[in-house]
Coordinates of C-alpha atoms in Angstrom, one line a residue:
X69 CA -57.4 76.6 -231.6
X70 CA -54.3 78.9 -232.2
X71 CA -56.9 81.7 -233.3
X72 CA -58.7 81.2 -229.8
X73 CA -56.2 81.4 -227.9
X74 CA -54.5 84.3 -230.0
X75 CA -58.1 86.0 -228.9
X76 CA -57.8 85.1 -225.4
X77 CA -54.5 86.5 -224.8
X78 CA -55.4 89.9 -226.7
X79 CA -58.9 89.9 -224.6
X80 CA -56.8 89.8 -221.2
X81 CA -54.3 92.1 -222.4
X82 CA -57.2 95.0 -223.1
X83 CA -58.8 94.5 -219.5
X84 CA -55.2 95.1 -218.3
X85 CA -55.1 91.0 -217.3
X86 CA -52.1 90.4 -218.6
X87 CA -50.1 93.5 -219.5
X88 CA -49.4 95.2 -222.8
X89 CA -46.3 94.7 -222.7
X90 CA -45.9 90.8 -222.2
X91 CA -43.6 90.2 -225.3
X92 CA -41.0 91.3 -223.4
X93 CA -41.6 89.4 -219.7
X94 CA -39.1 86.7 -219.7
X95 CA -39.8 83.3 -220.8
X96 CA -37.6 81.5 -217.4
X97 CA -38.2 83.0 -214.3
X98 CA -35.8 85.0 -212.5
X99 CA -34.9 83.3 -208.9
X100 CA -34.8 85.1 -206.0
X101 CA -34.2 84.7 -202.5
X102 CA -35.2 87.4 -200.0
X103 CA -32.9 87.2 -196.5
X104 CA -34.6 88.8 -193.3
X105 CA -34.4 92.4 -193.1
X106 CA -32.1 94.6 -190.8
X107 CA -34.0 96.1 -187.9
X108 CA -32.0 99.0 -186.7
X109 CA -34.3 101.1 -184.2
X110 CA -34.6 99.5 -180.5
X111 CA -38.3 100.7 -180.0
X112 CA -39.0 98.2 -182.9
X113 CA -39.6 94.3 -182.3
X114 CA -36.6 92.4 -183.6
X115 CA -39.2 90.2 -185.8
X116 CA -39.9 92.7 -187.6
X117 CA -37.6 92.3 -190.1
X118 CA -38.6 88.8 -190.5
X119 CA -42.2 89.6 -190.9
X120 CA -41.2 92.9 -193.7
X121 CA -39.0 89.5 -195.8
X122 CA -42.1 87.0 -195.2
X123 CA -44.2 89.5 -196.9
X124 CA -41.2 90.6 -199.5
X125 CA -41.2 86.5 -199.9
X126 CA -45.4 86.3 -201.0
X127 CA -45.1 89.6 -203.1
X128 CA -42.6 87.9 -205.4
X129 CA -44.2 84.8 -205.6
X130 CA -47.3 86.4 -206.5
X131 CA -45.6 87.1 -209.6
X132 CA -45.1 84.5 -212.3
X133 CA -41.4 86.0 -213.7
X134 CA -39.9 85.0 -210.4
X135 CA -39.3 81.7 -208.6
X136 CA -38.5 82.9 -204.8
X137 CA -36.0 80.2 -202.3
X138 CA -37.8 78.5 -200.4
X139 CA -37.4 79.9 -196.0
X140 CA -36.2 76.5 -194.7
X141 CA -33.8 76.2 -197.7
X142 CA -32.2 79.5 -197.4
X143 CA -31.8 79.0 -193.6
X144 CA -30.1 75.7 -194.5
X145 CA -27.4 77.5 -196.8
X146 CA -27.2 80.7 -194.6
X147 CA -26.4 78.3 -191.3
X148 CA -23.8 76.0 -192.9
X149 CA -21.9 80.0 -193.4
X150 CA -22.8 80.8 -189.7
X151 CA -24.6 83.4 -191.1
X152 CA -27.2 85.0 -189.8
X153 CA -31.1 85.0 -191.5
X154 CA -30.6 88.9 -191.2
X155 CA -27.9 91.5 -192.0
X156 CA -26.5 90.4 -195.2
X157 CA -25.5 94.5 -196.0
X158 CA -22.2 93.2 -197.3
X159 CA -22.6 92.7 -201.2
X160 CA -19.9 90.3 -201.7
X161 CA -21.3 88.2 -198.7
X162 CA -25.2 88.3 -200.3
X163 CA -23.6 87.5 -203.5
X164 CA -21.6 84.5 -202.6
X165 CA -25.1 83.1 -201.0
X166 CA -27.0 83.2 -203.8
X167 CA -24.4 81.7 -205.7
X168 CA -24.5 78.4 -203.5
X169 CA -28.8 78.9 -203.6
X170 CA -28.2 79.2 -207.6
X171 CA -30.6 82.2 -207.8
X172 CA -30.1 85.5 -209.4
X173 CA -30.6 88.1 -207.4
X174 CA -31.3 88.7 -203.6
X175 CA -33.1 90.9 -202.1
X176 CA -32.1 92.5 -198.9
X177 CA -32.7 95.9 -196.6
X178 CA -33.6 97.5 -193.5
X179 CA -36.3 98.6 -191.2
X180 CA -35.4 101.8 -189.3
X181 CA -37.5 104.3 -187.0
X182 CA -36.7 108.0 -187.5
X183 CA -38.9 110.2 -185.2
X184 CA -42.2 109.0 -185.6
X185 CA -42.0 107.8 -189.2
X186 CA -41.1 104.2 -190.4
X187 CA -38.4 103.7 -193.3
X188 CA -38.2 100.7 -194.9
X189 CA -35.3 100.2 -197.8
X190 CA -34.6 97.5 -200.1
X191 CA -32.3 96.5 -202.1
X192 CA -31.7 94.1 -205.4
X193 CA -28.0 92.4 -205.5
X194 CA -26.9 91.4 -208.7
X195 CA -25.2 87.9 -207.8
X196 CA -23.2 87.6 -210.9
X197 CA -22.0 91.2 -210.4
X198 CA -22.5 91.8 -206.5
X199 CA -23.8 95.2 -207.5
X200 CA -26.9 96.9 -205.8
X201 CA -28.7 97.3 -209.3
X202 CA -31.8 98.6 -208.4
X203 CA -33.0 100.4 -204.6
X204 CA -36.8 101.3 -203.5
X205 CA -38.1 102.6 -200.4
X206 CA -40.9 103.6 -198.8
X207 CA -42.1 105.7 -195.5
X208 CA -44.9 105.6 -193.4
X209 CA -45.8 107.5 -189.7
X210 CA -48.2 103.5 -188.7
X211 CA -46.9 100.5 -188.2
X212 CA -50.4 99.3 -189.5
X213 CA -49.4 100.3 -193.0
X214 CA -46.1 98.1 -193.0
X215 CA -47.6 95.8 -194.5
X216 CA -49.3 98.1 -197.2
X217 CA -46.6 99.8 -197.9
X218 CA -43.9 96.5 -198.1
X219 CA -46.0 95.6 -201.3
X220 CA -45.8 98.8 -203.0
X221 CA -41.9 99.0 -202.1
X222 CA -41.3 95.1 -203.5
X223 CA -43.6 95.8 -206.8
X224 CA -41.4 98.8 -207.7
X225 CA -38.7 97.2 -206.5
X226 CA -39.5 93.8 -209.0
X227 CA -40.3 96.4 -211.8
X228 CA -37.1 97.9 -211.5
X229 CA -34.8 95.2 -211.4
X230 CA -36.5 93.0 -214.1
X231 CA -36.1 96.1 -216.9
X232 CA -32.4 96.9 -215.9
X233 CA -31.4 93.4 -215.2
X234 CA -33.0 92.5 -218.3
X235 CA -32.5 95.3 -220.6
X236 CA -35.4 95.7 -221.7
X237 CA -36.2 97.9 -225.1
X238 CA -39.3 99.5 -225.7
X239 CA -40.8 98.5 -229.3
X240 CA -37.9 96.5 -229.4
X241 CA -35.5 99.7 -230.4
X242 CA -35.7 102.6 -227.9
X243 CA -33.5 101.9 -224.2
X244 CA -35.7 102.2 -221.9
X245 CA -35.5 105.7 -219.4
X246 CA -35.2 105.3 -216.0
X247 CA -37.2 108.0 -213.9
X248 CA -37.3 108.6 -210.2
X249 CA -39.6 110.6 -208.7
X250 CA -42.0 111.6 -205.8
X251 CA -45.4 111.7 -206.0
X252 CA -48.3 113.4 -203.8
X253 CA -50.0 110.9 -202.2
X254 CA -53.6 110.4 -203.8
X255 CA -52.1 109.8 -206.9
X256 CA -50.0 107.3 -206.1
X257 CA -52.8 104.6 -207.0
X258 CA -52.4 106.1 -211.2
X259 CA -48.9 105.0 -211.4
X260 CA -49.3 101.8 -209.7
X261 CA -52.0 100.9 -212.0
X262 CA -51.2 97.9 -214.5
X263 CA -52.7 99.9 -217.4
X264 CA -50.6 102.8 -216.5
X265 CA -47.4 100.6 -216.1
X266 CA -47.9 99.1 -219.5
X267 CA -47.9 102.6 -221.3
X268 CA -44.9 103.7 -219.5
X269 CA -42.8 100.7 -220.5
X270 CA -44.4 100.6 -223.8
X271 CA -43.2 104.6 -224.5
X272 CA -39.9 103.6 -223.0
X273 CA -39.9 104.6 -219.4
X274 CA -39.4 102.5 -215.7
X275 CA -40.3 104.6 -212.8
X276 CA -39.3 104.4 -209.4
X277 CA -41.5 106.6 -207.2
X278 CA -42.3 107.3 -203.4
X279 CA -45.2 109.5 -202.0
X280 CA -44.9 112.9 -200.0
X281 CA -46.4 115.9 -199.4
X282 CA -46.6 118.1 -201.8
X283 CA -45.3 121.2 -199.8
X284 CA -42.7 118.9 -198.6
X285 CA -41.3 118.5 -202.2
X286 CA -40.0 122.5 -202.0
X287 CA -36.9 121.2 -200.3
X288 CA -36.9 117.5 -201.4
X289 CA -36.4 119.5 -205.1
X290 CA -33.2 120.4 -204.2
X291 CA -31.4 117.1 -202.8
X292 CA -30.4 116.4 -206.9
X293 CA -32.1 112.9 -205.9
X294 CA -34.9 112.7 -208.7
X295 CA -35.5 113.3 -212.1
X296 CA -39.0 114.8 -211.6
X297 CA -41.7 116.2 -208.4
X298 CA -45.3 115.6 -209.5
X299 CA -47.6 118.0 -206.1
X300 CA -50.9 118.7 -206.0
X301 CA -50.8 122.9 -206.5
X302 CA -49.9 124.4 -209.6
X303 CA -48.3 127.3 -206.9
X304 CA -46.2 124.5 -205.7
X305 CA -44.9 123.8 -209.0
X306 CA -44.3 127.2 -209.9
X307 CA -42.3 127.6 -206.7
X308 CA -40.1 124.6 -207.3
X309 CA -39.9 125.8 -211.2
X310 CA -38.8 130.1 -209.8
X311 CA -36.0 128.0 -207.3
X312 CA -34.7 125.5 -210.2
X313 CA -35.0 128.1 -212.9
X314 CA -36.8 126.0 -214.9
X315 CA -38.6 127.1 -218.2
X316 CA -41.1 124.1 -218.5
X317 CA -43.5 122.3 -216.6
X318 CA -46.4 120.3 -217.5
X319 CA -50.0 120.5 -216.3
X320 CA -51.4 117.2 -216.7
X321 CA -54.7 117.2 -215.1
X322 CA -56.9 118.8 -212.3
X323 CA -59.7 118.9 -209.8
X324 CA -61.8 121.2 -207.6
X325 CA -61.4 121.1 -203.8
X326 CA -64.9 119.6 -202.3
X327 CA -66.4 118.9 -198.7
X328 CA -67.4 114.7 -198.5
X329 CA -70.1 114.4 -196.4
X330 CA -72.9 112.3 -195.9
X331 CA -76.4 112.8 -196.9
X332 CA -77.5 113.5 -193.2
X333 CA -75.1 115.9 -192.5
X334 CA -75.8 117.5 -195.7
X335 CA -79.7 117.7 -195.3
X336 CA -78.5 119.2 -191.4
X337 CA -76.7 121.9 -193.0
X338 CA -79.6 122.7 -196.0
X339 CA -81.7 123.3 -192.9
X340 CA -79.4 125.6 -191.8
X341 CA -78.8 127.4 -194.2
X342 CA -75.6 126.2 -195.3
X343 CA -76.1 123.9 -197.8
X344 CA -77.6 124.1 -200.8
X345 CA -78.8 121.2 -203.4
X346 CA -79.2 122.6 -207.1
X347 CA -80.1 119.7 -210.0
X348 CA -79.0 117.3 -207.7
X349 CA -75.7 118.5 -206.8
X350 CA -74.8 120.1 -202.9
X351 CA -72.9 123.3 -202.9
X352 CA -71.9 124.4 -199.7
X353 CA -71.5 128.0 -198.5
X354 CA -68.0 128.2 -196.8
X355 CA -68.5 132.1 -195.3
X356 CA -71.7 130.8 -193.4
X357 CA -70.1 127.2 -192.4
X358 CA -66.8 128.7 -190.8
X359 CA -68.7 131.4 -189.2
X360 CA -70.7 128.7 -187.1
X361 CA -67.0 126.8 -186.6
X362 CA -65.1 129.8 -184.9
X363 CA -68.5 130.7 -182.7
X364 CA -68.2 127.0 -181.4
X365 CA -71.4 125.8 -182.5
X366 CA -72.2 122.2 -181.7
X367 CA -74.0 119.8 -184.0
X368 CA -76.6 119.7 -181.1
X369 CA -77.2 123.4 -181.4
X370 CA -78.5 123.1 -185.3
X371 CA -81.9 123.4 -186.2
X372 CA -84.0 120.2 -187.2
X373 CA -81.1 117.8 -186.5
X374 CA -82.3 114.5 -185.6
X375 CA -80.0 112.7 -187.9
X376 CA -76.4 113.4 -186.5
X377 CA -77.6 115.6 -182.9
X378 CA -73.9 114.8 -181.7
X379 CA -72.3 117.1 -179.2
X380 CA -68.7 117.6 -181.3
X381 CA -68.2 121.1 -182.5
X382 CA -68.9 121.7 -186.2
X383 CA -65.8 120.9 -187.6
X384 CA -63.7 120.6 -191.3
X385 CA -61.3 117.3 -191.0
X386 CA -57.8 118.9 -192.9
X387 CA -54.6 117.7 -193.5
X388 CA -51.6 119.7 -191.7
X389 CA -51.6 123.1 -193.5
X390 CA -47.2 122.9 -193.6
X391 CA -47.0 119.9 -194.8
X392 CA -50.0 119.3 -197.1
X393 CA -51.6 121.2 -200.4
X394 CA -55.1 120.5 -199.1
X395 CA -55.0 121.6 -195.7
X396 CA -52.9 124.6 -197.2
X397 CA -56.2 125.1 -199.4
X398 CA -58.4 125.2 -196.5
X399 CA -55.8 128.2 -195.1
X400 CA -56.5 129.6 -198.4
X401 CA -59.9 129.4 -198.9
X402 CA -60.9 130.6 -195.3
X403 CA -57.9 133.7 -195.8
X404 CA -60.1 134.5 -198.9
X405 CA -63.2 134.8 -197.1
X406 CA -62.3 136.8 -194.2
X407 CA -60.3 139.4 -196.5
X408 CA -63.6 140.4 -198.1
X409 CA -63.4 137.7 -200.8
X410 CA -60.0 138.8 -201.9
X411 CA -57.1 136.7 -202.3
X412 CA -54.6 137.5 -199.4
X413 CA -51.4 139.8 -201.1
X414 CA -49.9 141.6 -198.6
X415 CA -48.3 142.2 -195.0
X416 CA -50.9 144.6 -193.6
X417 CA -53.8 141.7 -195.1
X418 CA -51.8 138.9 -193.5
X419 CA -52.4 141.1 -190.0
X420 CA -56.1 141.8 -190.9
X421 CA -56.4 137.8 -191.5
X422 CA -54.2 136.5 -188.8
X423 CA -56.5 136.5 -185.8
X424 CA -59.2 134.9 -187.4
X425 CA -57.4 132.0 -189.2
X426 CA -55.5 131.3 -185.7
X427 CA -58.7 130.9 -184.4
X428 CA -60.3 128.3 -187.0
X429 CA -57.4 126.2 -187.2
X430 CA -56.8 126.1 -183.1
X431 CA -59.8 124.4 -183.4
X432 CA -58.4 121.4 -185.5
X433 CA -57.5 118.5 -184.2
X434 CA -54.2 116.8 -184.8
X435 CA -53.8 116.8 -188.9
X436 CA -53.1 114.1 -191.2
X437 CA -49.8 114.8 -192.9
X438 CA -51.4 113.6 -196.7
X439 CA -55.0 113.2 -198.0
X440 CA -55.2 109.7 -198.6
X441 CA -55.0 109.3 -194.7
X442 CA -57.7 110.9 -193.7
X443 CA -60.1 110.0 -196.7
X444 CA -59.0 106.3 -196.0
X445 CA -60.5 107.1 -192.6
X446 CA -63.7 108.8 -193.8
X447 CA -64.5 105.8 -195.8
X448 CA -63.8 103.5 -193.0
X449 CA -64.9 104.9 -190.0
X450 CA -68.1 106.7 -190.9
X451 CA -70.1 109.3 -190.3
X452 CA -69.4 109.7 -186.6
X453 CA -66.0 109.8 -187.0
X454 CA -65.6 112.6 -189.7
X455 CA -68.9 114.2 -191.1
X456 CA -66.7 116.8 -192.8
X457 CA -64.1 116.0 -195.0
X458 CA -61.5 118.8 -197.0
X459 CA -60.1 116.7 -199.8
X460 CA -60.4 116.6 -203.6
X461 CA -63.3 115.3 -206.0
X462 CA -61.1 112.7 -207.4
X463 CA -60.4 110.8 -204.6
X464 CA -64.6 110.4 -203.9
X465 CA -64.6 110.0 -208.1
X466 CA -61.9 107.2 -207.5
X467 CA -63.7 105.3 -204.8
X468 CA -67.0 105.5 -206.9
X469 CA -65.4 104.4 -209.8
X470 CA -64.3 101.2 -207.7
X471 CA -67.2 100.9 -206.1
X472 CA -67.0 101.6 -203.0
X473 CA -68.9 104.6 -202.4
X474 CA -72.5 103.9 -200.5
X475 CA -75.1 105.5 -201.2
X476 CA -75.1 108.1 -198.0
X477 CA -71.6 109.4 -199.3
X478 CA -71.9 112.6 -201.2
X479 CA -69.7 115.7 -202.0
X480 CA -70.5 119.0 -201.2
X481 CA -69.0 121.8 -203.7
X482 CA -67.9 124.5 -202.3
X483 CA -68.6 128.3 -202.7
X484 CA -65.8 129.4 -203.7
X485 CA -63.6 126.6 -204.1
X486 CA -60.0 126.2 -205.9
X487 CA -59.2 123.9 -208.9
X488 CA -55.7 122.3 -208.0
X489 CA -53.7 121.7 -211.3
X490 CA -51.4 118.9 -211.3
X491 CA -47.9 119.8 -212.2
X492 CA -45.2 117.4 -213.4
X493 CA -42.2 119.6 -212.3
X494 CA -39.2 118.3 -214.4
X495 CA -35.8 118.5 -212.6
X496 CA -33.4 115.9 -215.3
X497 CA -34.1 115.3 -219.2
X498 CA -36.0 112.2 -218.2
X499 CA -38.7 114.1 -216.3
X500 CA -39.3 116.7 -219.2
X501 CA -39.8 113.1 -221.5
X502 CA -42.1 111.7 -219.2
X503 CA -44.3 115.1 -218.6
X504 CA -44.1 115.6 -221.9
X505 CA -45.7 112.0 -222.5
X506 CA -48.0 112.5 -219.2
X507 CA -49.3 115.9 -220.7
X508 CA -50.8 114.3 -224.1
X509 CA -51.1 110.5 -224.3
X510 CA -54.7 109.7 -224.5
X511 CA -54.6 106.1 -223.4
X512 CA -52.9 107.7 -219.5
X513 CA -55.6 110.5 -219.8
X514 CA -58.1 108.5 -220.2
X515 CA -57.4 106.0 -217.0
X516 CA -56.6 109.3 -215.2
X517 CA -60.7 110.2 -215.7
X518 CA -61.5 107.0 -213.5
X519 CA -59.8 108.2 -211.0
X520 CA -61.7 111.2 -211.0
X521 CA -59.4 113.5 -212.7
X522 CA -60.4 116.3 -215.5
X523 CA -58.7 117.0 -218.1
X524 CA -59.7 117.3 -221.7
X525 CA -63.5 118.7 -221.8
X526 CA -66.2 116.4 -221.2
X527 CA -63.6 113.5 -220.5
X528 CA -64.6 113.0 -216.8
X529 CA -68.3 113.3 -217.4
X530 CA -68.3 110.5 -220.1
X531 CA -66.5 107.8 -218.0
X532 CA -68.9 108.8 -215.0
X533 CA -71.9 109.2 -217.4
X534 CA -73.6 105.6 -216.2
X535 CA -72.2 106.0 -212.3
X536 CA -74.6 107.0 -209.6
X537 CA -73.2 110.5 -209.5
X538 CA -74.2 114.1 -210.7
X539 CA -71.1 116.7 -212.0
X540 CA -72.3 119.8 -211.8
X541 CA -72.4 121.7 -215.2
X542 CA -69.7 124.2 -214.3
X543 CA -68.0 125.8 -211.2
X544 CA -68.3 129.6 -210.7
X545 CA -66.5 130.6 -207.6
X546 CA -62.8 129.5 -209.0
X547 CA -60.3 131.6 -206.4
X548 CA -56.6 131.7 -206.9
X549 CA -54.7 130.6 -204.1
X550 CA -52.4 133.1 -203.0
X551 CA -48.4 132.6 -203.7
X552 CA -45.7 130.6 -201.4
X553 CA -44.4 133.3 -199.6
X554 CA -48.0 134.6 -198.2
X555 CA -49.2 130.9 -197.5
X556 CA -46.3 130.4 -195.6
X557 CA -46.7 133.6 -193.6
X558 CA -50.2 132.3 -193.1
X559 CA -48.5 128.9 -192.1
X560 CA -46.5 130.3 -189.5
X561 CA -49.1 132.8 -187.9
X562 CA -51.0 129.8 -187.6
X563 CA -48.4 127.4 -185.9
X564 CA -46.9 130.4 -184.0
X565 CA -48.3 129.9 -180.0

């Protein structure tokens, strides 16, 4: 019987069931109570914060090492103080409550509006101590993703407290190091993973992390708030790196820019000219598909279009070119084309380019300010919604990994394209450990593959070998993007009315 269940418990730990790292979860649950949440903007409803602590409340309970105070109970305790369900900022106050609730840590924070973004912050009291000892937030331009993003905030936020609260070791010897970071969006779903969690705990590390634009962590470099920036753009690395002076960064993994589409645009555009399958794989021509954009050609106007005759302009869906590496890519692969296949170097080809890349991108429509947003919304709303997508083949290789890719979904490669390296840029001793560890651990290389990242050779075609998808053999048309100071010219001739 032991054996079996000796078995059972290494079976679930190697499908990522129950983590790796289980020996060092607590054996009695740590109990919390979560009090409502401060809502400080008047355009927000004043239930709000309620709503942002119910879901707090169901996170933690979710998980087995906490026991979470009950609503009415709380209530009970916080009215006999004539205290209020919300607004417990004071530590001393938050930590004389959980004392008469007999839990060990509660969990307050706020809601606030700033412009058009939500921030949401939380924060783990210490009752013994009354000290904040341990702070995640998170940020997000729709109220629809509250919810979304509240989970991710209170998983981090449980991760962090139970390793410093508990002092936890890793192999039983090494301190754990704790590592805060920000992290371009589309691979925020790698370090959120269990697997992934497990290896970092096991190698000694707890991360607390928050997505953002990878052109937005230029500046965010230089608050001195975080011990690492991990953007999509090796160019964006090697900017932070020249500001920082910093002698070492670590390239962890990559992937080319593609088009997804669907198979009816694609068989529109082969008709056209524009498209062309080869051993089952589309590559699409980007000189001939942004010459129909900037003439205004409709999807009407194509030849032998039955399947998506729609009277929309041909159009690329992008992310905001100042704020995002892949709508920056677009700039960069269009600024290539229209410079005679050259990669744009200097003043007088910024002024040869300028006209032409006004144009295309007046034609955009407003921009997503990271790529998950808009691929979320290519996999949700269809064809008619967005038949061209400019994103990365790892998040399609994610999705089809998961299975949620249909069978009309396809990726178009593009001619040329860009590979965009992944760059851990380390700005404390903690981030050069963890890219260090990032850079060669097999185990984290390998769970990056199913999420459509390459890596070491042949890596991403053998965890895709038995998935409904063709990798094509090799990519010719590689470009180098051009450096910061020339994208940004770009940038602003763009955004300049």
């Amino acid at each position: 019987m032991g054996r079996f269940f000796l078995l059972v418990i290494l079976s679930l730990q190697l499908f990522g069931i129950i983590p790796v790292f289980a020996e060092n979860v607590p054996q009695r649950a740590a109990k919390v109570a979560v009090v409502d949440f401060t809502v400080y903007s008047k355009g927000l409803d004043a239930d709000l914060g309620a709503m942002v602590s119910d879901w707090f409340m169901a996170s933690f309970a979710k998980d087995a090492r906490f026991e979470v105070v009950e609503r009415g109970l709380l209530k009970r305790i916080l009215d006999e103080q004539e205290l209020s369900m919300s607004g417990l900022v004071d530590e001393q106050t938050a930590a004389k409550v959980g004392k008469m609730l007999g839990v060990n840590v509660v969990i307050t924070g706020a809601v606030s509006k700033i412009g058009n973004d939500l921030e949401l912050v939380a924060r783990a009291i210490d009752v013994e101590t009354a000290a904040v000892v341990a702070a995640e937030s998170g940020k997000t331009d729709d109220i629809n993703k509250l919810r979304e993003m509240s989970a991710s905030v209170s998983a981090r936020l449980a991760r962090l407290f139970l390793a410093k609260q508990q002092n936890l070791t890793a192999h039983g010897s090494r301190p754990l190091m704790y590592v805060r970071g920000l992290i371009a969006s589309e691979k925020m779903d790698i370090f959120n993973d269990s697997r992934v969690l497990g290896l970092l705990q096991q190698h000694g590390f707890v991360l607390s992390i928050a997505p953002a634009g990878s052109l937005e962590m230029i500046d965010k470099a230089k608050t001195g708030e975080y011990d690492f920036v991990f953007p999509s753009g090796a160019y964006i690395a090697a900017e932070i790196s020249r500001d920082r002076h910093l002698e070492q960064t670590y390239s962890v993994f990559y992937t080319p820019i593609v088009l997804t589409s669907w198979k009816s645009v694609a068989a529109v555009l082969e008709a056209n000219g524009v498209v062309e399958e080869r051993d089952g794989v589309y590559f699409l021509k980007m000189q001939k598909l942004l010459e129909l954009i900037v003439k205004g050609t409709r999807w009407s106007d194509l030849r032998k279009n039955k399947a998506y005759a729609s009277e929309k302009a041909v159009s690329i869906t992008c992310t905001d070119i100042a704020t995002s590496n892949s709508g920056a890519m677009y700039l960069a692969i269009a600024s290539y084309i229209q410079n005679g296949n050259r990669t744009v170097a200097s003043e007088d080809e910024i002024r040869t380019v300028a006209p032409f890349i006004k144009q295309l991108f007046s034609l955009q429509a407003d921009q997503y300010r990271s790529s998950q947003e808009p691929f979320d919304d290519y996999m949700a709303m269809g064809m008619g919604a967005i038949p061209l997508l400019f994103t990365y083949e790892s998040e399609f290789l994610e999705e089809l990994y998961k299975g949620t890719v249909t069978d009309e979904m396809v990726m178009l490669y593009l001619e040329p394209t860009i590979y965009v390296k992944s760059v851990l840029v380390p700005l404390s001793e903690g981030g050069h450990t963890l890219g260090q560890f990032l850079q060669k651990d097999p185990a984290f290389l390998k769970i990056t593959a199913e999420y459509g990242y390459r890596s070491q050779p042949k890596l991403l075609k053998d965890v895709f070998k038995d998935k409904a998808v063709k990798l094509p053999n090799s990519l010719i048309e590689i470009i180098n993007p051009p450096s910061i100071n020339v994208l940004n010219a770009m940038i602003k001739a763009v955004k300049t009315q």
